[in-house]
XYZ file of C-alpha atoms in Angstrom:
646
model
C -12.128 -9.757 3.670
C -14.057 -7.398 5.706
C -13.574 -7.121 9.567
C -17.015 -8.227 11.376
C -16.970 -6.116 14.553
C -21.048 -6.815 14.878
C -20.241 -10.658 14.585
C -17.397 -10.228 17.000
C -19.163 -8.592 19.614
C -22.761 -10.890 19.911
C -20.228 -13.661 19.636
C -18.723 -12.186 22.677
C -21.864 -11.696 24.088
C -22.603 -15.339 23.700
C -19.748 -16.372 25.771
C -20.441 -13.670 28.502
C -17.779 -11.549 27.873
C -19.637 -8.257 26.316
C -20.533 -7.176 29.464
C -16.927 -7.034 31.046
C -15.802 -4.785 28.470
C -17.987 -2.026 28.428
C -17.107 -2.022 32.031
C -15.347 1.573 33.775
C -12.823 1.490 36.184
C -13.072 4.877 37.524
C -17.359 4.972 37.880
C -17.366 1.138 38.631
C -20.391 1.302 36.500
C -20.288 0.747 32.469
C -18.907 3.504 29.878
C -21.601 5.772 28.464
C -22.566 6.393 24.774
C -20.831 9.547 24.633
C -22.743 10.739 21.310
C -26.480 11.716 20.349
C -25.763 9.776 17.092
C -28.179 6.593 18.443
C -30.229 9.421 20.192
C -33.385 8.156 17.576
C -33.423 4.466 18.873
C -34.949 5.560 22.774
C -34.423 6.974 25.791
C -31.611 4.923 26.766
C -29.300 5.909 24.107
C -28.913 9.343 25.306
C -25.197 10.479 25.022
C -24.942 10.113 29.052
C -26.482 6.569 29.650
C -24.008 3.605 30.173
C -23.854 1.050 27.279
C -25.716 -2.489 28.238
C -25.347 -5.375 26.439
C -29.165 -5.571 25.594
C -28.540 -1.751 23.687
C -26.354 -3.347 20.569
C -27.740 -7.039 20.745
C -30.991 -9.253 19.277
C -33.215 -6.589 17.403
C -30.321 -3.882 17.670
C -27.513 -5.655 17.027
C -27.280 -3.560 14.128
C -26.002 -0.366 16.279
C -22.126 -0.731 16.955
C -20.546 -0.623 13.941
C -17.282 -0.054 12.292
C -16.510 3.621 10.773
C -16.033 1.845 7.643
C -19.472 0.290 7.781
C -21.166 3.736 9.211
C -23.896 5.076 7.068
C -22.433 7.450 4.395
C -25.289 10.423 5.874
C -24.146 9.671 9.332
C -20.248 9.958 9.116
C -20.138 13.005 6.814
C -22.657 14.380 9.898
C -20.063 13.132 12.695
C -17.129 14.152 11.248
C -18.393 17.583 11.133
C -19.533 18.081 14.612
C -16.845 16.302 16.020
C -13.675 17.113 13.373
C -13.016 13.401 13.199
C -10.798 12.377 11.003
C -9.779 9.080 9.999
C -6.348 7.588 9.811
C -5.347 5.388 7.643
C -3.095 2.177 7.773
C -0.034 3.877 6.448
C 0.200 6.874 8.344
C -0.171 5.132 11.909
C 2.696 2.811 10.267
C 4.914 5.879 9.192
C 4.398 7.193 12.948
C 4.958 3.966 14.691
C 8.092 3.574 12.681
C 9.075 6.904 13.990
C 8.689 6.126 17.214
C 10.765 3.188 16.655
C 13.572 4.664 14.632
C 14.502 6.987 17.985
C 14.060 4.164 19.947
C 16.712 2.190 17.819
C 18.585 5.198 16.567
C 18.662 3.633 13.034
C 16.081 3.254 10.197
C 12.928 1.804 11.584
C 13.883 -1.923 11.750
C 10.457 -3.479 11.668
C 9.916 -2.576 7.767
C 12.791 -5.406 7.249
C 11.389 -9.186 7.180
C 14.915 -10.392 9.222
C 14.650 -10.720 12.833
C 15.131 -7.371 14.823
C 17.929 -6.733 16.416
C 18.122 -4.441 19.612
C 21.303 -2.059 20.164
C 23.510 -2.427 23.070
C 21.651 -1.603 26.518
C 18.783 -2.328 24.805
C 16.742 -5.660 25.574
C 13.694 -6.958 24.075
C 11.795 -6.875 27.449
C 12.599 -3.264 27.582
C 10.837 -3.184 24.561
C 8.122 -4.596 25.152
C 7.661 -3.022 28.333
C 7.962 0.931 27.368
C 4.102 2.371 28.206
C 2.838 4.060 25.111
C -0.178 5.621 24.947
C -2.715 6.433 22.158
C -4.733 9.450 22.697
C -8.460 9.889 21.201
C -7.789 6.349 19.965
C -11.003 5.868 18.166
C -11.300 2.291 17.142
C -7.291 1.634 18.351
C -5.346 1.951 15.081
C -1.974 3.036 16.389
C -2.386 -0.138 18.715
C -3.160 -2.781 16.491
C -3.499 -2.991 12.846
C -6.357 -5.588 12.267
C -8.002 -3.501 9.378
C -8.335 -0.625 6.874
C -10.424 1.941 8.918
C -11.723 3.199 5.661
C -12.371 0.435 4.040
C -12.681 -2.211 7.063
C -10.510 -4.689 4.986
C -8.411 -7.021 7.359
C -4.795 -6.457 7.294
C -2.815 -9.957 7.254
C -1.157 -10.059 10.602
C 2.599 -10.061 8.765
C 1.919 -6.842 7.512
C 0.656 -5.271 10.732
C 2.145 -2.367 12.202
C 0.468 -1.335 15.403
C 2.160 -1.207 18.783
C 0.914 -4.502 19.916
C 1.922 -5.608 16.602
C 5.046 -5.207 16.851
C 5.400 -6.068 20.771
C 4.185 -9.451 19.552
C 6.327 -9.799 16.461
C 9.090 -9.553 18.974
C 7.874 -12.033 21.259
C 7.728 -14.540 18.267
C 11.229 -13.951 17.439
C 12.328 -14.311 20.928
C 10.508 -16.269 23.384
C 11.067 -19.553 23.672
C 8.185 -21.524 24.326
C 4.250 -20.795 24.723
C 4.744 -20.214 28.520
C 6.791 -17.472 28.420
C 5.017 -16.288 25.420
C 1.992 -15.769 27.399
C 3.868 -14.236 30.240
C 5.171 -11.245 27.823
C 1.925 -11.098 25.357
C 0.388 -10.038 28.615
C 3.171 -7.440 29.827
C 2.682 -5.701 26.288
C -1.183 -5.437 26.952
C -0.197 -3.749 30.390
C 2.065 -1.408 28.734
C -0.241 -0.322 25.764
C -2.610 2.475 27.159
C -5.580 4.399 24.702
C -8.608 6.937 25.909
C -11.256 7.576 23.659
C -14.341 9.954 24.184
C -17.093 7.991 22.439
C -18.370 4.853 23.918
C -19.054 2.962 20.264
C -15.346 3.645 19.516
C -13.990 2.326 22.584
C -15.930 -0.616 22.406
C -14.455 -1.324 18.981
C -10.981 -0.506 20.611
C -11.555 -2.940 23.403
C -12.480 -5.899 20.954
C -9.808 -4.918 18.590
C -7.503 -5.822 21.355
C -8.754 -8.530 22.357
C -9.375 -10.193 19.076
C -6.097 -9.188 18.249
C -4.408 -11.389 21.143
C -7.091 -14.252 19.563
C -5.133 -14.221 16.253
C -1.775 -13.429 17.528
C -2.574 -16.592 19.830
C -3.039 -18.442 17.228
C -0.830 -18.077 14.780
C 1.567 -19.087 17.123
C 0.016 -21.399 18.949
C -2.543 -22.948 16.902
C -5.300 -22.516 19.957
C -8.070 -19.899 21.358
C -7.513 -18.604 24.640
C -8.557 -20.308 27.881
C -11.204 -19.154 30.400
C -8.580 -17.774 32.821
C -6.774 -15.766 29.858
C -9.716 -14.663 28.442
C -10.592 -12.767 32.231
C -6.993 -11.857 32.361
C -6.298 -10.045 29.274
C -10.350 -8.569 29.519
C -9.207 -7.323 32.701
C -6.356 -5.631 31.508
C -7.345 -3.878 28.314
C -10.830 -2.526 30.272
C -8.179 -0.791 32.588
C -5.683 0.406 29.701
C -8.130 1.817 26.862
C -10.628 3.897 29.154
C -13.152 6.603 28.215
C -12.249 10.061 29.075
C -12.460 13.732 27.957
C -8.700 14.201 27.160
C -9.481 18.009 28.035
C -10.923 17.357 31.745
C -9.640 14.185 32.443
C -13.042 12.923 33.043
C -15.439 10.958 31.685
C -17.306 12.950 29.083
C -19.674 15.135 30.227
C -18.685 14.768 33.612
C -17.813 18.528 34.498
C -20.508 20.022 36.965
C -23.326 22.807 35.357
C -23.883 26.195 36.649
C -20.296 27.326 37.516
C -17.105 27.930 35.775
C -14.512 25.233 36.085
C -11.464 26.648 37.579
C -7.982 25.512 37.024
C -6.638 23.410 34.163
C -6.307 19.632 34.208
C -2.717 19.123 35.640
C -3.234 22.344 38.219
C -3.075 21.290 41.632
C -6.048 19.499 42.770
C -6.920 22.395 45.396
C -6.520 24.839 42.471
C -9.440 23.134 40.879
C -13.448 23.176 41.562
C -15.042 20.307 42.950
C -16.592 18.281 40.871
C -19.490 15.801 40.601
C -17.237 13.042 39.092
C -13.620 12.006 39.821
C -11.090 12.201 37.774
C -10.194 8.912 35.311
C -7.456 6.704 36.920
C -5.456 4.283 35.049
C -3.884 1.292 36.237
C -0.029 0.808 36.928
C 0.674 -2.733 36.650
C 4.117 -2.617 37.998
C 3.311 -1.104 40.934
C -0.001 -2.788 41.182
C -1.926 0.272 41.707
C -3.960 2.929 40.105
C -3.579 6.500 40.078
C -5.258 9.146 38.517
C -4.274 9.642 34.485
C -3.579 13.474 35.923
C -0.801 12.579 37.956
C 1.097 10.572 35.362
C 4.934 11.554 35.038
C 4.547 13.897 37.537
C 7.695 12.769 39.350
C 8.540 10.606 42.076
C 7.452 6.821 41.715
C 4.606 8.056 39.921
C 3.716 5.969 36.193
C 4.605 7.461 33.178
C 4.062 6.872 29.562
C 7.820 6.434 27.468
C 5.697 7.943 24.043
C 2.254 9.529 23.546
C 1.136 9.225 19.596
C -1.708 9.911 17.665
C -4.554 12.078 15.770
C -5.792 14.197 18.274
C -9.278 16.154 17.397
C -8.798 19.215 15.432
C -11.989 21.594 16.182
C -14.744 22.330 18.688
C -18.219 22.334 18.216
C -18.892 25.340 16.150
C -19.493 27.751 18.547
C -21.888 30.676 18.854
C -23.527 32.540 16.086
C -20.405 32.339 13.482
C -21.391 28.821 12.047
C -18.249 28.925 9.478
C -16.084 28.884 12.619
C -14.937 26.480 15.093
C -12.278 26.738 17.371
C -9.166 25.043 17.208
C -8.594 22.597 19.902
C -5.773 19.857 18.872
C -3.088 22.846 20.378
C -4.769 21.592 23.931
C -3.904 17.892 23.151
C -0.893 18.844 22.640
C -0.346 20.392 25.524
C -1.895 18.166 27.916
C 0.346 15.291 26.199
C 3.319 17.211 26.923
C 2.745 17.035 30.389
C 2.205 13.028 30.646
C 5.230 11.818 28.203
C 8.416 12.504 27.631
C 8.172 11.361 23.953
C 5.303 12.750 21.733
C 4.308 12.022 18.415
C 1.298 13.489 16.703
C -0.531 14.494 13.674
C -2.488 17.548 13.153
C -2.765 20.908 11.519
C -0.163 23.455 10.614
C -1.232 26.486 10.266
C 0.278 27.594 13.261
C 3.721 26.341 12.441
C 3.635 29.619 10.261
C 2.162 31.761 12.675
C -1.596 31.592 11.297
C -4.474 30.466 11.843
C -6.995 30.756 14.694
C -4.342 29.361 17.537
C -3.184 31.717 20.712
C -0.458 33.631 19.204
C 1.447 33.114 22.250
C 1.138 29.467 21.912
C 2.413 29.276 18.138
C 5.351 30.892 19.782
C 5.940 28.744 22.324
C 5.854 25.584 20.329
C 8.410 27.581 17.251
C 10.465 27.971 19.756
C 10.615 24.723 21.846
C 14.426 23.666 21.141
C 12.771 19.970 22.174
C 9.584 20.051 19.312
C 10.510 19.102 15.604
C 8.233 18.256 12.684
C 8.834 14.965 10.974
C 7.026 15.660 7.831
C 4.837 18.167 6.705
C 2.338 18.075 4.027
C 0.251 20.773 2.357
C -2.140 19.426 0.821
C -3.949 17.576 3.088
C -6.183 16.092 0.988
C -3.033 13.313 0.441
C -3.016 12.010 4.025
C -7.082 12.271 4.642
C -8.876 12.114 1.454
C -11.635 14.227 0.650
C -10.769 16.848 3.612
C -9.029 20.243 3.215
C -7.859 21.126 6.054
C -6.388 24.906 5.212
C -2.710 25.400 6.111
C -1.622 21.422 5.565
C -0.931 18.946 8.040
C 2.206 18.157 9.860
C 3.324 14.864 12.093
C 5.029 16.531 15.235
C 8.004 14.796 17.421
C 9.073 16.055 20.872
C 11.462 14.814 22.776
C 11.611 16.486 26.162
C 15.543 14.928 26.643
C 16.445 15.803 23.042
C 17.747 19.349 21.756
C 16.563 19.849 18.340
C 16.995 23.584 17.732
C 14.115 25.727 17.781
C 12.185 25.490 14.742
C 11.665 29.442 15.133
C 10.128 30.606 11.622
C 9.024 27.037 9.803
C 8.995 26.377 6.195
C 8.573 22.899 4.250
C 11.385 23.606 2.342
C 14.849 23.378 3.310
C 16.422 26.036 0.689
C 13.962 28.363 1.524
C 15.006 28.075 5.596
C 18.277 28.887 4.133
C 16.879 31.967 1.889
C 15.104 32.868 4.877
C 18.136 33.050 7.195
C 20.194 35.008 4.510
C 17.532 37.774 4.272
C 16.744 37.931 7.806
C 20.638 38.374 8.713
C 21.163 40.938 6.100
C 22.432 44.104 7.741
C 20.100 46.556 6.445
C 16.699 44.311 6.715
C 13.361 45.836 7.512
C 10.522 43.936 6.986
C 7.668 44.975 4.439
C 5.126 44.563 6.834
C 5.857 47.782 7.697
C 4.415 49.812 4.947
C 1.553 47.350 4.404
C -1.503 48.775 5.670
C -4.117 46.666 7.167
C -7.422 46.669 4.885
C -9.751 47.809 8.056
C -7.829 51.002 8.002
C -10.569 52.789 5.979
C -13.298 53.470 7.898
C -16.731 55.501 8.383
C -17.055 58.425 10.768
C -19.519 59.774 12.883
C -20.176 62.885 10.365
C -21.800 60.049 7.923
C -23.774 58.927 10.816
C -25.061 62.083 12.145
C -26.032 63.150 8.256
C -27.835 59.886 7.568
C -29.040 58.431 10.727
C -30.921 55.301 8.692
C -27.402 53.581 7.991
C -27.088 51.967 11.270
C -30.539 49.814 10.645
C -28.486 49.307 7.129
C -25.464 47.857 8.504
C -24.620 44.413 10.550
C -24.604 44.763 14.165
C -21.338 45.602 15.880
C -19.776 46.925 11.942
C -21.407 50.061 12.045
C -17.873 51.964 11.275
C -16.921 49.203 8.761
C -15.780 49.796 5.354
C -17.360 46.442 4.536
C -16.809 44.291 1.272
C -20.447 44.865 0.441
C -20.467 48.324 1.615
C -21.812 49.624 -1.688
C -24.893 47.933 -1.958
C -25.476 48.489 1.819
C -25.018 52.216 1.854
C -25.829 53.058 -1.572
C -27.393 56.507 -0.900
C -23.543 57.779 0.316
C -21.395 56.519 -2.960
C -21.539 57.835 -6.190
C -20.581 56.848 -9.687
C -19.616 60.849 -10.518
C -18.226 63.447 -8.401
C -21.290 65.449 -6.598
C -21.057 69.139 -7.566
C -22.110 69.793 -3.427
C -19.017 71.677 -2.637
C -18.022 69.077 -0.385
C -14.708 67.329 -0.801
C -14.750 64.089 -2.660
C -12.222 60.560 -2.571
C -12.587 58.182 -4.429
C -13.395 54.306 -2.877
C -12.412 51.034 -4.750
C -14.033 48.197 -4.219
C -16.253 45.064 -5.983
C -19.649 45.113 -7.018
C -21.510 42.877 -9.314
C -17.989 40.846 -9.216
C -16.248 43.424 -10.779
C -13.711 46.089 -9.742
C -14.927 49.764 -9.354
C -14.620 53.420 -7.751
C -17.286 55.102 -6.441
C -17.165 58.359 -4.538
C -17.713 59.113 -1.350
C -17.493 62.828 0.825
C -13.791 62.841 2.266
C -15.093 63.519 5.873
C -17.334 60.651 5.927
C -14.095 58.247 5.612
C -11.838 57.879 8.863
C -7.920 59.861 7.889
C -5.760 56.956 6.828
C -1.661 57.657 6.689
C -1.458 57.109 2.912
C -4.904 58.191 1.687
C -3.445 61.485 -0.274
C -0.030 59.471 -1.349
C 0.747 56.994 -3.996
C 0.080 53.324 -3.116
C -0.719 49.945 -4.168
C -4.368 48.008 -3.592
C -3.874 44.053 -3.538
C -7.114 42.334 -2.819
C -7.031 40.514 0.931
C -8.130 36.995 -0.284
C -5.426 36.452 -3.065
C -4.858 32.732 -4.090
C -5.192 29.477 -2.107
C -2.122 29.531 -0.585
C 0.012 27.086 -1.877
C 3.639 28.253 -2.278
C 4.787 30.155 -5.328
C 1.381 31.048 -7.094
C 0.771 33.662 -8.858
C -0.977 36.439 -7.009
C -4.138 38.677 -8.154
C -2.574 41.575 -10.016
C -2.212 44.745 -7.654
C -3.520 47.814 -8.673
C -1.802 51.520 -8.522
C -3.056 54.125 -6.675
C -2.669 57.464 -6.832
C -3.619 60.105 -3.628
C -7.294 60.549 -2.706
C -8.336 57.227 -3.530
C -8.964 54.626 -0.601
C -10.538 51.104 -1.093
C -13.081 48.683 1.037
C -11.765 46.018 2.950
C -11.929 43.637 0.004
C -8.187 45.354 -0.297
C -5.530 45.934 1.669
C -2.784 48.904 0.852
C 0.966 49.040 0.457
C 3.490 52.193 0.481
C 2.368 55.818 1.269
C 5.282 57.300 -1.858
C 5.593 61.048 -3.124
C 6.310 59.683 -6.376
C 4.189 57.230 -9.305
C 7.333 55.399 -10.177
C 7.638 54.392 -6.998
C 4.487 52.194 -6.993
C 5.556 51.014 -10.129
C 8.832 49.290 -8.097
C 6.739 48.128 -5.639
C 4.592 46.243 -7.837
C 7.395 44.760 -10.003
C 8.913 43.816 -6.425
C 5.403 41.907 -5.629
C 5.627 39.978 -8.939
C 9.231 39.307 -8.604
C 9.673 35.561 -7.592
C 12.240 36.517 -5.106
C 9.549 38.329 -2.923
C 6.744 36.097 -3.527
C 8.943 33.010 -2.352
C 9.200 35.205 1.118
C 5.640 35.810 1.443
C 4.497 32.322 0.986
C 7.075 31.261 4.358
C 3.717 32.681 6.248
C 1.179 33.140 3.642
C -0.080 29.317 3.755
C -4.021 30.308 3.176
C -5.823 32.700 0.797
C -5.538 35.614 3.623
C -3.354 37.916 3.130
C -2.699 40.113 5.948
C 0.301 42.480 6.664
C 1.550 40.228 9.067
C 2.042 37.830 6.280
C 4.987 40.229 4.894
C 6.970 39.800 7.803
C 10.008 37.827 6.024
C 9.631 40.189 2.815
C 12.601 42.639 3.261
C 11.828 46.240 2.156
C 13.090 47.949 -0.565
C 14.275 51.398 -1.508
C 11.926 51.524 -4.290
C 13.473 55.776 -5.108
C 15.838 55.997 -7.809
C 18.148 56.192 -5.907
C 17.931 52.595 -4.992
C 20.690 49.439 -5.406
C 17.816 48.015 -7.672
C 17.573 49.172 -11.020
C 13.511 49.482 -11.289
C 13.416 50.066 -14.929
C 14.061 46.493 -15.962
C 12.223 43.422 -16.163
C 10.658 41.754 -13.502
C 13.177 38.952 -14.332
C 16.114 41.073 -14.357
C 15.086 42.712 -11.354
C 14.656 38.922 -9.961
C 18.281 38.706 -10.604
C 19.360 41.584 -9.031
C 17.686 40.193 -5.858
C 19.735 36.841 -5.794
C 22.909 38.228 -5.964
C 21.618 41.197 -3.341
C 21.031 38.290 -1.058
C 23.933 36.310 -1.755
C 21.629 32.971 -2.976
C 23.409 29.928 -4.262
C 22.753 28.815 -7.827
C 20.641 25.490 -5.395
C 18.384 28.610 -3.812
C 18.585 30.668 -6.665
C 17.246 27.636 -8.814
C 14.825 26.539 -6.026
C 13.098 29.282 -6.350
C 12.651 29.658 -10.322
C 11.372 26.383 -10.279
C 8.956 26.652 -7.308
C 7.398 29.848 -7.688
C 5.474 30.857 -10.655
C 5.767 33.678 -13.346
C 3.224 36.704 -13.163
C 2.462 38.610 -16.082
């Protein structure tokens, strides 16, 4: 059966309800649509005018609707502008349960049909009780359960596993009679909080609530809700699940025009400009008060939220004239939920777990090593959690615990025997990282002498690259490469690169090329995009090198060596499964960068070396394991996760 949100809301229209939950608490007017998606239907469904009752009733009744029911066109549209996506049933379960297996400290209880039983200390009012909060709730599926957001099919209420959910599963197993039923159905509405940028998906949120304390109500006891209740729990969830810019912490839209906000949303409030709107406030129903969301857990008597969960939004709007790339942004929900609960639970991406990505640097730091922050599962494809989106890098569900020392997470892999690999190599004695003889692929570049001699190549070349040894650089500059050596007198290298999709040298004059450290030595070229990322591949075969020869940026080098048998080790090192196993702890996407050595420890790659070069890559593999000390587990791990290369 398919949920009828449409049905639900003119039906709640009907009994004069509709209009008491689109109402805001902080403007005292009504929430706003928060989107240009209904921008086509008039004037009054610009993304800054309040939602009225007479916008999604009679003739356009047809505008709120479900994201399941959302025209194919228009959600492919709207999850690209706003990096929306959707969670499904099982992985708000999965998280919940998290939540609720610390809270226990056993196996999440509430996947077992028997009645739940609390630990010592630990009431069921406590329970029900503890504030949690979903942020960028969408349509509320971390609260309550009532359907499939993908599908809109209506989840039986047994099998429910939102927040409410559960609150009320425990009320059924413990209450005593409809009276105090009510009494602690309402106390779990109080203590179940949700923002949500987007006016539609609030308004779904709101009525998801609220029908979900219909059914609850009746399943139990066999009766709709009276007048009194129906005000009472309105009341409630219009305070709880409010609209806000989880970035500002105002209503969308809301920060003033023609100045730079200064300060950051939990600065000081004299630290920050003034602005036109004030920030949200949320209501403390213990204290019977509201404060601003700002100043949650912020010490003294001041609310705060036991756990924060849920999908926060991934990217900006793409942003200036690079449309392939949008800014990250979920690192700033993080952040800002840090500072409003001690508990945090949320999914997102995780490229920066391994130091990539486009994520401060700083801030990838800062989070590896938070002793407090732990990752509950990790996934690389992410295809497997949110269908039909690749999302580069994988997805991980984060846990922190601001009370709880986990050990910093410090370099991050998804594999356990590879942590311990990792540690083994990194404490070796003698370790030096490869990184340091891998040479960045930018390192070739023009000079001023080509300029001067052929002033025309700057109108050839893309505005702010005019130095850059360019992937296309052949068929930009064509008059300055050659397929033969020039019999000029000048001096000649010779430049690798692609064209026509296929490998080639051309030459170029030596003094029209910037001096690079290993141009006139022996090294390897490995092209920069190499693979997809996913651990133990098999990489695109490097090439040897001998001196004079430099490459476009479509390669990056390795080694600057006297000798040609020393490139030879280096490459038989690169196919060895031992080394490619270390590259992929930070190699997660098809970049590959010298950065991405880091954990690849260097080798004496002379004769003189504790290798023995002149053997099979396999046999070399096996010099490596015992080198390192590896355990027939990690030596094993590693043969079976990491692929052969010819």
């Amino acid at each position: 059966m398919i949920v009828g949100i449409q049905d639900e809301i003119l039906r709640l229209h009907a009994m004069g309800r509709l209009n008491d939950l689109l109402a805001d608490k902080t403007t005292r007017g009504n929430i706003i649509w928060a989107t240009d998606a209904y921008r086509a239907r008039g004037d009054v469904y610009r993304r800054d005018d309040e939602m009225l009752p007479s916008l999604m009733t009679g003739a356009q009744s047809d505008v709120i609707k479900t994201r399941a029911r959302k025209a194919m066109e228009e959600q492919s549209a709207r999850t690209r502008k706003h990096a929306e996506v959707f969670t499904s049933p099982g992985i708000c379960k999965r998280m919940v349960g998290a939540a609720d297996a610390a809270y226990f400290d056993r196996d999440d209880p509430f996947l077992e049909p028997a009645r739940v039983v609390f630990p010592k200390r630990r009431k069921w009012q406590h329970y029900v009780d503890a504030r949690r909060l979903e942020i960028t709730c969408g349509e509320a599926p971390y609260l309550v359960q009532r359907y499939d957001v993908s599908t809109g099919e209506i989840i039986p209420l047994e099998e429910r596993h939102g927040i409410i959910d559960r609150k009320l599963r425990i009320l059924n197993e413990n209450t005593g009679g409809e009276d105090e039923w009510m009494k602690w159905a309402l106390r779990a509405f109080q203590a179940t909080y949700g923002y949500e940028f987007q006016g539609d998906n609030l308004l779904i949120a709101r009525v998801n609530l609220l029908m979900t304390f219909e059914e609850y109500l009746y399943a139990r006891w066999k009766r709709k809700p009276h007048e009194r209740e129906y005000r009472v729990f309105i009341k409630t969830i219009v305070w709880n699940l409010w609209q806000m810019d989880g970035l500002t912490g105002m209503i969308p839209y809301a920060e003033p025009t023609g100045y730079a906000v200064q300060g950051g949303l939990f600065e000081p409030a004299d630290t920050a400009c003034r602005n036109l709107q004030p920030y949200c406030r949320v209501y403390d129903w213990r204290r019977v008060n509201s404060l601003e969301y700002r100043r949650a857990n912020t010490g003294g008597r001041n609310m705060k939220f036991d756990v924060v969960i849920g999908n926060p939004p991934y990217q900006d709007e793409t942003l200036g004239e690079n449309k392939g790339f949008a800014p990250p942004i979920y690192h700033e929900f993080m952040d800002a939920s840090y500072e409003v609960a001690n508990v945090v639970e949320l999914i997102h991406p995780a490229r920066f777990l391994f130091n990539a990505g486009s994520t401060p640097k700083a801030w990838n730091q800062k989070i590896l090593n938070d002793a407090h922050f732990k990752i509950l599962h990790y996934e690389a494809d992410a295809s497997k959690i949110f269908p039909n989106t690749d999302i580069k890098g994988g997805v991980a569900i984060s846990y922190r615990d601001r009370s709880r020392d986990f050990g910093a997470i410090e370099v991050f892999t998804k594999y356990g025997e590879l942590n311990d690999i990792l540690h083994k190599v990194m404490n070796a004695a003698d370790f030096k990282s490869m990184s340091d003889i891998v040479v960045t692929r930018t390192a070739y570049r023009l000079t001023d002498a080509m300029h001067k001699d052929h002033p025309e190549a700057i109108r050839q070349l893309s505005k702010g690259h005019a130095y850059d040894m360019s992937t296309n650089i052949f068929d930009r500059l064509p008059q300055i490469f050659f397929e033969e050596e020039p019999t000029d007198g000048k001096s000649y290298i010779r430049i690798l690169g692609r064209e026509n999709n296929e490998r080639v040298y051309k030459y170029l004059r030596r003094d029209y090329v910037s001096k690079v450290k290993n141009l006139d030595k022996y090294k390897v070229f490995i092209p920069k995009a190499n693979g997809t990322g996913r651990f133990g591949e098999v990489l695109t075969s490097p090439i040897t090198a001998e001196p004079g020869i430099g490459a476009t940026e479509t390669f990056l080098s390795i080694g600057m060596f006297d000798m040609e048998t020393e490139i030879k080790a280096v490459i038989k090192y690169i196919k060895s499964k031992f080394a490619r196993s270390l590259l992929g702890v930070l190699k997660t996407t098809q970049d590959l960068t010298p950065e991405k050595w880091k954990y690849v420890p260097l080798q004496d790659f002379t004769s003189a070396s504790d290798i023995d070069w002149s053997v099979s890559v396999a046999e070399i593999d096996k010099q490596l394991y015992a080198k390192y000390g590896l355990t027939e587990e990690e030596t094993l791990f590693i043969e079976s996760h990491v692929k052969e290369m010819a």
